[in-house]
XYZ file of C-alpha atoms in Angstrom:
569
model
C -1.812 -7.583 -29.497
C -3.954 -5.160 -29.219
C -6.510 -4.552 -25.839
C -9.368 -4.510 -28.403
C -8.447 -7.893 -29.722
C -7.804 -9.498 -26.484
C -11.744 -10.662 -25.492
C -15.259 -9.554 -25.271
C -17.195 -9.214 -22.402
C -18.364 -12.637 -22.234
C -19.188 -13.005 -18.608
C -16.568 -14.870 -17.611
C -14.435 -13.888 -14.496
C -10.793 -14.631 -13.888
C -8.453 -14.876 -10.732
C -5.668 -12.309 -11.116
C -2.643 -10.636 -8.958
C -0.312 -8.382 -9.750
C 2.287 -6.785 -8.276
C 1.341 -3.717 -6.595
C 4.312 -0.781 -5.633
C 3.967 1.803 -3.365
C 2.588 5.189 -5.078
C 5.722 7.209 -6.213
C 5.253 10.865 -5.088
C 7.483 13.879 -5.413
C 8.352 16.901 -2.775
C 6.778 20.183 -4.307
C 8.925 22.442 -5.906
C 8.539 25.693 -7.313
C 10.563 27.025 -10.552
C 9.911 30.740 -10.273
C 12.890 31.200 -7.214
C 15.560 28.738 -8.622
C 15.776 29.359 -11.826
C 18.045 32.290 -13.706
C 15.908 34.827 -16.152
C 18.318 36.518 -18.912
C 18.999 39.926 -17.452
C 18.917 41.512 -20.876
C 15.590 40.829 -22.116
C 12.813 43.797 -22.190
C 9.892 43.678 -19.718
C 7.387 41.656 -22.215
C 10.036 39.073 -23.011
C 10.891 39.172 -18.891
C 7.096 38.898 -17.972
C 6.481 36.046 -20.825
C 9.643 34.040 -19.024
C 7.934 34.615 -15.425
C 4.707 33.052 -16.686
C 6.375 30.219 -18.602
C 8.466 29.354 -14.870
C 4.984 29.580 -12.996
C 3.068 27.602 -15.557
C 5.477 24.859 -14.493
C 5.275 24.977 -11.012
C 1.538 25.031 -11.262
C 1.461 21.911 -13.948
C 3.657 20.110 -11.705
C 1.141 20.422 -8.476
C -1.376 19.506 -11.201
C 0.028 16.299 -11.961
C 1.041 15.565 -8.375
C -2.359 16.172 -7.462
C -3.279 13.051 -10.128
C -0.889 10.880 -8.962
C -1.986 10.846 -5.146
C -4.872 8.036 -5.393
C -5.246 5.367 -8.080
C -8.765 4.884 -7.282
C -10.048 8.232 -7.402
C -8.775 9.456 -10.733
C -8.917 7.604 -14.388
C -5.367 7.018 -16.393
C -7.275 9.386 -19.104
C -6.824 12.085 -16.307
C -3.370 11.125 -15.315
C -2.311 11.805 -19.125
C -3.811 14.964 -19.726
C -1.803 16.265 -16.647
C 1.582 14.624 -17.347
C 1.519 15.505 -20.833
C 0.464 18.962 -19.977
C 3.567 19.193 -17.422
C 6.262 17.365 -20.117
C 5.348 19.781 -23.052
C 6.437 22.621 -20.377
C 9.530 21.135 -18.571
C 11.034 19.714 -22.504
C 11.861 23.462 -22.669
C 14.545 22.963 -19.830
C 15.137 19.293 -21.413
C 16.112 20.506 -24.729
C 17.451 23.357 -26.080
C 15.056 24.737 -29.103
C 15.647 27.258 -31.568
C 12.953 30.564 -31.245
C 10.545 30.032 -34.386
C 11.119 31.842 -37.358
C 9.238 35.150 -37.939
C 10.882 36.759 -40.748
C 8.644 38.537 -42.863
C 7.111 36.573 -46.023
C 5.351 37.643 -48.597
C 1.999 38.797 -49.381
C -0.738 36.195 -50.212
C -1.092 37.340 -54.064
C 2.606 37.014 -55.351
C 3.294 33.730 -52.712
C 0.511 32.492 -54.809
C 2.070 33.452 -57.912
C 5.400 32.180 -57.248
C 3.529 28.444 -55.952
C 2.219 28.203 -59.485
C 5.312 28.781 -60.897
C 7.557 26.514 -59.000
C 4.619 24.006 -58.459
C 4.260 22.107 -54.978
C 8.016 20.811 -55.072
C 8.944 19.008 -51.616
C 6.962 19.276 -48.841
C 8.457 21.843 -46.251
C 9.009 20.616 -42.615
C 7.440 23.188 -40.062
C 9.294 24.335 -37.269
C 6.904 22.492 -34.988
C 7.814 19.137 -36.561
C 11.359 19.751 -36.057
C 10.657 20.680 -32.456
C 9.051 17.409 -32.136
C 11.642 15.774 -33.381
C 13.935 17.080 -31.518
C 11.992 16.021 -28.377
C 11.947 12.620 -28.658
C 15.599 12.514 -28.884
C 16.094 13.580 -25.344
C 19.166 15.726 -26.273
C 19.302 17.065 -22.327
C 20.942 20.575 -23.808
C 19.419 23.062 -22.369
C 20.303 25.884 -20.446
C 18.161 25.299 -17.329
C 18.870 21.591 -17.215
C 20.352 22.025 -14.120
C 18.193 25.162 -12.438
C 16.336 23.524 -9.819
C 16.689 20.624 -7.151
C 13.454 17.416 -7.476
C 12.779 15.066 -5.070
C 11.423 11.883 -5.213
C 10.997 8.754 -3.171
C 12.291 5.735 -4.799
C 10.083 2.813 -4.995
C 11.245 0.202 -7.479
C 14.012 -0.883 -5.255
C 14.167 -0.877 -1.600
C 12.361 2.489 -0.913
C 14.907 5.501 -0.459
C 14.604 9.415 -0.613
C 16.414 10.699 -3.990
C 17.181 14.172 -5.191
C 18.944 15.557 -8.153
C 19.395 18.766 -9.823
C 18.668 17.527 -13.117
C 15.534 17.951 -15.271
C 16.376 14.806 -16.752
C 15.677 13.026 -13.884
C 12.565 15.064 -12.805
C 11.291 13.750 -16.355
C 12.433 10.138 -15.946
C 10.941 10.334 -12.301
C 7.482 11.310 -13.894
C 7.531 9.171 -16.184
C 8.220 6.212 -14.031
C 5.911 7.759 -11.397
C 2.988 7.254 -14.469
C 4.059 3.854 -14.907
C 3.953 3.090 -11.519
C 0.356 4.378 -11.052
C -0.973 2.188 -13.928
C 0.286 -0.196 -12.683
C -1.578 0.104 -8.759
C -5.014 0.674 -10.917
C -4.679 -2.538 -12.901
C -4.355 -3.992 -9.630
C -7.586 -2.200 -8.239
C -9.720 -2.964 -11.306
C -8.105 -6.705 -10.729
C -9.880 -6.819 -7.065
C -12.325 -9.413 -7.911
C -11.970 -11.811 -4.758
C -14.042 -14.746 -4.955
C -15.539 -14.251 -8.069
C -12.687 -13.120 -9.972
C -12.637 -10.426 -12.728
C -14.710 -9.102 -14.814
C -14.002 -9.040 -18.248
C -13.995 -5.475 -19.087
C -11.947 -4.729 -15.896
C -9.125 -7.617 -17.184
C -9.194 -5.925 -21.062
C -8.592 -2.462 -18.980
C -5.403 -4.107 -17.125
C -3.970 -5.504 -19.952
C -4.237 -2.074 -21.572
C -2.594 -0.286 -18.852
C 0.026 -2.737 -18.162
C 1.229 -2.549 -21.567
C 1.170 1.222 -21.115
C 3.424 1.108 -17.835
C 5.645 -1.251 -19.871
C 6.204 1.498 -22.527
C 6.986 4.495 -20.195
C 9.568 1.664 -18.453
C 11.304 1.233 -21.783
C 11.363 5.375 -22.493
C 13.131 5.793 -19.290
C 15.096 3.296 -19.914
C 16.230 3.673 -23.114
C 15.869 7.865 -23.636
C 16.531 9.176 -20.188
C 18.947 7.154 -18.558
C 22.260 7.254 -21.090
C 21.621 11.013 -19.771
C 21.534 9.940 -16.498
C 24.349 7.506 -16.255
C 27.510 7.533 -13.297
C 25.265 11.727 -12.515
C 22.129 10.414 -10.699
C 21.705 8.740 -7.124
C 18.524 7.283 -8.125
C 18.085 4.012 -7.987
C 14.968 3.640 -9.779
C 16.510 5.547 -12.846
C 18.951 2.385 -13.195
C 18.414 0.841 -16.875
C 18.573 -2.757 -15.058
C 15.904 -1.747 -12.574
C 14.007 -0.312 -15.383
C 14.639 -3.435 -17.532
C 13.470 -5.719 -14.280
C 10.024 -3.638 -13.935
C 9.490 -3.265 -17.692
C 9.390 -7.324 -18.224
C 7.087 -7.446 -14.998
C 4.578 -5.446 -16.403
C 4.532 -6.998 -19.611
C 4.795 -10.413 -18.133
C 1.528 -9.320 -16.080
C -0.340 -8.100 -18.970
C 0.231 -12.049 -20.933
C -0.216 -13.447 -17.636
C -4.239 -11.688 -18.213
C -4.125 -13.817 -22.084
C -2.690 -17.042 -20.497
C -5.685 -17.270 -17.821
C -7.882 -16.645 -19.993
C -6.969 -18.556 -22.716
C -7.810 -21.701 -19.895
C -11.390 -19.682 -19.147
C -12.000 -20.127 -22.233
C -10.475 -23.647 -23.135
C -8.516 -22.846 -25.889
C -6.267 -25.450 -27.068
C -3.850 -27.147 -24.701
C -1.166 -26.313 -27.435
C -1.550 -22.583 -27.426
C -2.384 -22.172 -23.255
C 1.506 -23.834 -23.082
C 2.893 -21.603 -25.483
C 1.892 -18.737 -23.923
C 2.521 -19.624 -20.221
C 6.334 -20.677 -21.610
C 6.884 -17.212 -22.803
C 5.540 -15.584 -19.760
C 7.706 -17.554 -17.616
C 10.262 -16.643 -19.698
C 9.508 -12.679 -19.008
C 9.576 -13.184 -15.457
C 12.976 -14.874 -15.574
C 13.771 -12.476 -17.140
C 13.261 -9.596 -14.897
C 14.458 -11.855 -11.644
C 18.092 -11.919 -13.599
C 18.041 -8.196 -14.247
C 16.923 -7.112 -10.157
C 19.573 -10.031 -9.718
C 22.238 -7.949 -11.960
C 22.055 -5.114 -10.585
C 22.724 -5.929 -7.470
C 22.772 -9.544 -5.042
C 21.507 -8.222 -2.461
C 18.590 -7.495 -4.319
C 17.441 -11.227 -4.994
C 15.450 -10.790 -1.543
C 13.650 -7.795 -2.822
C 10.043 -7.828 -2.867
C 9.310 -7.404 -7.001
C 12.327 -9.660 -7.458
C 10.700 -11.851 -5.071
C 7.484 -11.099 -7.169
C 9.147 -12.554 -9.956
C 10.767 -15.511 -8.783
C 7.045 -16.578 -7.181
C 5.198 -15.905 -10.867
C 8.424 -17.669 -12.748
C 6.979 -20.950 -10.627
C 3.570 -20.650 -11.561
C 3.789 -20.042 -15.165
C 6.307 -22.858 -15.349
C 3.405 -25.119 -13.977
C 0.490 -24.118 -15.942
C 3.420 -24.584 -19.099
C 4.147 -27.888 -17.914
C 0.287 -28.402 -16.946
C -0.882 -27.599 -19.999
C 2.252 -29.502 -22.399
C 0.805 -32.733 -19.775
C -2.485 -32.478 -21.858
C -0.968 -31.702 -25.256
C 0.506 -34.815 -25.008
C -2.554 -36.414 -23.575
C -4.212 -35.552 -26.962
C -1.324 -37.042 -28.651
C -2.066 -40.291 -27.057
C 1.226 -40.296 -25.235
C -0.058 -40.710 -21.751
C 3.816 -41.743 -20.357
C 5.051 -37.545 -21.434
C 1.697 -36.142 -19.954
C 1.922 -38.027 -16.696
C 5.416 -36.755 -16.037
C 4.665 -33.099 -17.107
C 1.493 -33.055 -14.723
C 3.870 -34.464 -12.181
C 6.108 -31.716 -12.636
C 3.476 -29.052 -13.006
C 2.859 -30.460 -9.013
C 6.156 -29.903 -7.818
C 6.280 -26.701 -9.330
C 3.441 -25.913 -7.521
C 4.514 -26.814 -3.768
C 7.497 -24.922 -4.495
C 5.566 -21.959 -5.549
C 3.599 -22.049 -2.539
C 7.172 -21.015 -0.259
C 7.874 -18.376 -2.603
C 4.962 -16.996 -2.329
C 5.674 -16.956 1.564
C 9.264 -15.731 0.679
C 7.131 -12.847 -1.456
C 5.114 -12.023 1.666
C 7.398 -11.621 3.840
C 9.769 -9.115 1.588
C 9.444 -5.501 2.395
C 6.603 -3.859 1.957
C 5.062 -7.328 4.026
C 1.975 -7.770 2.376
C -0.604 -10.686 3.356
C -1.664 -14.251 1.481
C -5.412 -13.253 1.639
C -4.356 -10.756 -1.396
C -3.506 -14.088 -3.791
C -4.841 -16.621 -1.908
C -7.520 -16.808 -4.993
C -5.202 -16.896 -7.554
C -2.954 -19.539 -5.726
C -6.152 -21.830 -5.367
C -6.635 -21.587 -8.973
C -3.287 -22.821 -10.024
C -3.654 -25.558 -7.362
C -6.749 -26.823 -8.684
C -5.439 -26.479 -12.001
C -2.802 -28.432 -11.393
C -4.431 -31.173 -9.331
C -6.932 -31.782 -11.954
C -4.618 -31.759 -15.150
C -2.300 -34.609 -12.733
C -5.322 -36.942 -12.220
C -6.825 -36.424 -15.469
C -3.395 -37.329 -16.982
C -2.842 -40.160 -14.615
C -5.905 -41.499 -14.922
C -6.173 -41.870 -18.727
C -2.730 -43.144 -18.753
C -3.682 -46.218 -16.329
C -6.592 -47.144 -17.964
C -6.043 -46.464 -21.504
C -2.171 -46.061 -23.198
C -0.229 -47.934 -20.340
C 2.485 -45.728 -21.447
C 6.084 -45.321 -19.758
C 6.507 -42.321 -17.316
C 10.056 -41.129 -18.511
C 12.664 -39.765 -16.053
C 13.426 -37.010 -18.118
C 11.208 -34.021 -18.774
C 9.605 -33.346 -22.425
C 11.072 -30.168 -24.006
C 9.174 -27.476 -23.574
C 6.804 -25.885 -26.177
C 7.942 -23.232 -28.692
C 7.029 -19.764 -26.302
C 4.458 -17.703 -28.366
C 4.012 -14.126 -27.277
C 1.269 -11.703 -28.025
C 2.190 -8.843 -25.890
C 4.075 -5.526 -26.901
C 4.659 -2.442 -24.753
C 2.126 0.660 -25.526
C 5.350 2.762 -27.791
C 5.277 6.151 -25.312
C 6.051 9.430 -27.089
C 6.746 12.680 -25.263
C 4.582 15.261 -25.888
C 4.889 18.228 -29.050
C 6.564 21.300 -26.649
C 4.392 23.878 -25.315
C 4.133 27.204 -27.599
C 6.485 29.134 -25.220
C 8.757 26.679 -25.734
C 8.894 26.387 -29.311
C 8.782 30.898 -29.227
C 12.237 30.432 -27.312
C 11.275 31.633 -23.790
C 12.660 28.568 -22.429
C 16.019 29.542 -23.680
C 15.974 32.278 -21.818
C 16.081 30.375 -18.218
C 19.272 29.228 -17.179
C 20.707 27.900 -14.146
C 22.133 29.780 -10.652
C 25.464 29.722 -9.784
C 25.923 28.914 -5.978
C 24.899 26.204 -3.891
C 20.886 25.283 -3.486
C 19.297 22.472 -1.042
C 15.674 21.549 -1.409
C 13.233 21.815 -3.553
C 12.876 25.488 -4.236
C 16.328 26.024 -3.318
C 19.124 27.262 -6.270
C 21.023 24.156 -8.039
C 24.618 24.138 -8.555
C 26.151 25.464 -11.266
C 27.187 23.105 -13.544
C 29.556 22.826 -16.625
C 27.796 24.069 -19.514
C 25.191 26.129 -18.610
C 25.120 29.248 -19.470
C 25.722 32.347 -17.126
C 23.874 35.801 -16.873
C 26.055 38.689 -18.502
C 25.883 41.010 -15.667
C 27.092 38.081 -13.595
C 30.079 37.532 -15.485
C 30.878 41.158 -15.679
C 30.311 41.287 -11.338
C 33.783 38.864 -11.436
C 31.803 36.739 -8.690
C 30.901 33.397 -10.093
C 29.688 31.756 -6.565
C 27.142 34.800 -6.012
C 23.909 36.172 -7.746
C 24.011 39.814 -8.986
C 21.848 41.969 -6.911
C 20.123 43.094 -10.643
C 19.226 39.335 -11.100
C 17.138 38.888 -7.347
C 13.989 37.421 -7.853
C 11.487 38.849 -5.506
C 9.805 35.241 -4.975
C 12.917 34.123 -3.261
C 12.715 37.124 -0.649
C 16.507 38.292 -1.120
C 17.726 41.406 0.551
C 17.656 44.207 -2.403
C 14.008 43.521 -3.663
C 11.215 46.243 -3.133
C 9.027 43.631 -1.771
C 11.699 42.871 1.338
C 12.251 46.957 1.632
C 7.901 47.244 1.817
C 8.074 44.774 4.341
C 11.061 45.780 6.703
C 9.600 49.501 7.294
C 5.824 48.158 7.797
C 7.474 45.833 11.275
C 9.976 48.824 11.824
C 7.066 50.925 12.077
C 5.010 49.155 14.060
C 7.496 48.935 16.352
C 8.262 51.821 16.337
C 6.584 53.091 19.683
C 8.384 50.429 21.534
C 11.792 51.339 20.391
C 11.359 54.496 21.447
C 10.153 53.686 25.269
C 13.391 50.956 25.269
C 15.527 54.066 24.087
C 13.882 56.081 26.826
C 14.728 53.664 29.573
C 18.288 53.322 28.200
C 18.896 56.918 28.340
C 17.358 57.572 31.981
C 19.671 54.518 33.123
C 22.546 55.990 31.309
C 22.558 59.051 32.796
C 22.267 57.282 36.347
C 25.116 54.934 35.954
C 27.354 57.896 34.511
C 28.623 58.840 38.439
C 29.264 54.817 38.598
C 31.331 54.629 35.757
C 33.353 57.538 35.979
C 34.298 56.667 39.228
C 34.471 52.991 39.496
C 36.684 52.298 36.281
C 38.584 48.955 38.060
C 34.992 47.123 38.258
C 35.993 45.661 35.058
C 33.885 43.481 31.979
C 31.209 43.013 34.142
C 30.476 46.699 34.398
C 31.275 47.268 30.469
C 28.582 44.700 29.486
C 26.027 46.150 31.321
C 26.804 49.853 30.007
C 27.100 48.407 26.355
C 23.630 46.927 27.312
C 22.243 50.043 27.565
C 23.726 51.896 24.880
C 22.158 49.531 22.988
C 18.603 50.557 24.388
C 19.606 53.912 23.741
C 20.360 53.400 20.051
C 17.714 50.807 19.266
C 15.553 53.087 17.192
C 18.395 54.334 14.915
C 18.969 50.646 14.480
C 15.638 50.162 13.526
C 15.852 52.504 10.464
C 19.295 51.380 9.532
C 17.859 47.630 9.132
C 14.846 48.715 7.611
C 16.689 51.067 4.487
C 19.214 47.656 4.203
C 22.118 49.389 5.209
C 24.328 47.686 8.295
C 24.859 49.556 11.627
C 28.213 48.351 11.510
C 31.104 49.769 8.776
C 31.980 47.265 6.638
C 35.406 45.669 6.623
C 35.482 46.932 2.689
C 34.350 50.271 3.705
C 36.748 50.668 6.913
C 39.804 49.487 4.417
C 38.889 52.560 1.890
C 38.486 54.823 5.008
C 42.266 53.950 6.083
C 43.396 54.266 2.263
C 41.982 57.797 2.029
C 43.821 58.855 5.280
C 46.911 57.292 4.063
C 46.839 58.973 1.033
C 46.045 62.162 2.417
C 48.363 61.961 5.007
């Protein structure tokens, strides 16, 4: 059902709740110091690679920027940045093939030839194959595993995950969106006493369905990628699953309510409420599946509390089916049960409350009076005709429930057509460290099946970095920036080497008479004298630090020195 087709602004207000998770937010992280540049490209190809890395990093702040309030920014604005970021980071998703640029011929005989051969079959572009090959989350690519994301989990109980995976830094964004849409349907849904607007409810339901369909991407594209490799628990599919029927369940809970603004036939308002029950059960079972512990989790919680109420306004609104049937017995014992299922929402809704995050009653206590009232009147009503019109037999046993009717669909989500240096192949041309790398702008772990640099493999050390393949944003030892930056503080310093040298020398040559005659003093003696040797020295270890070069032989170096003698000996 589409949001167009859902109502008109007709004045009428509603009370809503949804259920509101805390903001997902990432740790920065920056792309141009842990990820691997092919060694053997030529400057233009080297430069286009550096600007593809640092588009990402600045896309990324872009979008993290977005996701900070929902109540300052519009989902409109949110899209443009996420899609913006995901045409960049596919290229370290997926593995593309460069476009082809073979030489074709000139316009006169190409239009020659077409007039010859006629149109024949229609010619896929490179760019649609690209696209296809995008939505198939293939997770191939060399760079899959170049840098380390962070996010905080939110879903389930909130935890701190990482992962050196850009399959999970896209599933993470992706639920992050989701997530966000979801907090501004519940800030458009802030209506208090008077309920919501019209417009504002159409606007929910629209961006419910939307967090629905980014739920089922992630579930269904990213995380058979993901599975027994990720710690995140939000990137489970039966956490997914859970959050995916909660969001859809809230956007038909929007048609259900006002299908009784509007009192549309008893019939219908049952039909619907049945279904949406239905979507909430179904969600409690899958937070329920993935793990027991989690039935006392606030959405499951969430869940369980809306499972109650939809039940009632089902059983509510079955009551006065039957009541326009003339069978005043059935509607008296649905109202009754719409009742119970009412005082039994009521302590899950405490049960809800009280779940971590705590959050307070004032926040539904609107749309708890509503089903109250709802239910109250529908039990009179029913009672009321049945005592003093059909007479009718209240039956022990429950009426079967209506047939469940729904209306609501997730928004289908589609990743974004790859950036242009992506589909030119300069994403190829990034590849993953090998050696260890904590935090965000740290170097991943190699992993099996990326590729390696060829200088690397030719250095015969696979934990280590060439020296050839430094890049100067990570501030290694080797770079021109670190040399520039070494002689400026040796130089300043300079002066005040010299002075300590100075001092070391005039002590020096007054503890010389000490030290050739008082040998037995011992350590204590040969400390202090080192000490000042040190002083003495402290300016030629200055310039040694600041050209890179230790003031120390090398164990390597003193090994060839003893080989030399041996062999000249």
């Amino acid at each position: 059902m589409d949001a167009g087709q859902l109502a008109t602004d007709d004045g009428s207000r509603t009370a809503l709740h949804f259920l509101s998770t805390s903001l997902k937010i990432p740790v920065l992280a920056r792309f141009e110091g842990a990820v691997a540049v092919n060694p053997g490209l030529d400057k233009q190809a080297a430069e286009a690679a550096g600007a593809y890395l640092q588009d990402l990093t600045v896309s990324r702040s872009a979008f993290i920027s977005k996701l900070d309030s929902s109540a300052a920014n519009t989902d409109a604005e949110l899209d443009v940045a996420v899609s913006s970021y995901l045409s960049l980071l596919l290229g370290l998703v997926n593995s593309y093939a460069a476009a082809d640029t073979t030489a074709g011929l000139d316009q006169e005989t190409d239009a020659r030839l077409q007039a010859l051969l006629g149109a024949g079959p229609k010619k896929i572009s490179a760019s649609d194959e690209c696209a296809a090959v995008s939505q198939q989350m293939l997770g191939n690519a060399p760079g899959r595993h170049s840098v380390t994301f962070q996010w905080q989990d939110v879903l389930i109980p909130p935890t701190q995950s990482s992962s050196a995976d850009t399959v999970y830094e896209l599933a993470s964004a992706l639920i992050a969106t989701a997530v966000w849409k979801q907090r501004r349907a519940v800030y458009l849904c802030q209506g208090g006493r008077q309920g919501t607007s019209s417009d504002a409810a159409i606007k929910a339901y629209s961006l419910l369905r939307s967090a629905g369909g980014l739920f089922q991407f992630a579930k269904e594209k990213c995380t058979p990628l993901l599975a027994n490799i990720c710690p995140s628990l939000d990137c489970n599919s039966q956490v997914l699953q859970g959050h995916m029927q909660v969001a859809l369940a809230d956007a038909q809970s929007i048609t259900v309510l006002r299908a009784i603004q509007k009192g549309n036939a008893p019939s219908l308002v049952a039909a619907l409420a049945c279904d949406t029950a239905a979507m909430y059960q179904a969600a409690a079972q899958a937070f329920t599946h993935f793990s027991i512990s989690n039935q006392g989790s606030k959405a499951c919680r969430y869940a369980q509390w809306k499972l109650l109420i939809f039940q009632g306004y089902m059983y509510a609104f079955t009551g006065l089916n039957h009541l326009k049937s003339n069978e005043g017995g059935k509607a008296v014992r649905c109202a009754g049960e719409a009742t119970s299922l009412c005082q039994a929402a009521v302590k899950a809704a405490v049960a809800f409350d009280k779940a971590a995050p705590a959050s307070v009653p004032l926040d539904h206590i609107h749309f708890d009076a509503a089903f109250g009232d709802c239910s109250a009147s529908v039990y009179a009503k029913c009672k009321r005709q049945n005592d003093t019109i059909y007479y009718n037999h209240i039956p022990e046993q429950l009426p079967s429930p209506p047939e469940p009717k729904r209306l609501v669909t997730p928004t289908e989500f589609q990743l974004p057509a790859p950036s242009l240096a992506v589909l030119e192949g300069v994403a190829s041309t990034c590849y993953a460290w090998s050696g260890a790398g904590v935090g965000s702008a740290s170097l991943a772990p190699h992993q099996p099946g990326t590729s390696m640099g060829t200088k690397q493999a030719l250095a015969g050390q696979p934990g280590q970095p060439p020296a050839e393949l430094s890049n100067p944003a990570t501030g290694q030892e080797g770079t021109p920036e670190t040399a520039c930056w070494r002689w400026l503080l040796v130089i300043i310093a300079l002066p005040l080497l010299a002075i300590i040298s100075v001092v070391g020398i005039v002590v020096w040559v007054v503890l010389l008479p000490l030290k050739c005659c008082c040998c037995p003093v011992g350590m204590i003696a040969q400390l202090v004298w080192d000490a000042f040797e040190w002083m003495i020295k402290a300016p030629l270890r200055g310039l040694l630090w600041a050209s890179g070069k230790p003031w120390k032989p090398t164990k390597a170096s003193n090994e060839k020195q003893n080989s030399k003698s041996s062999s000249s000996v």
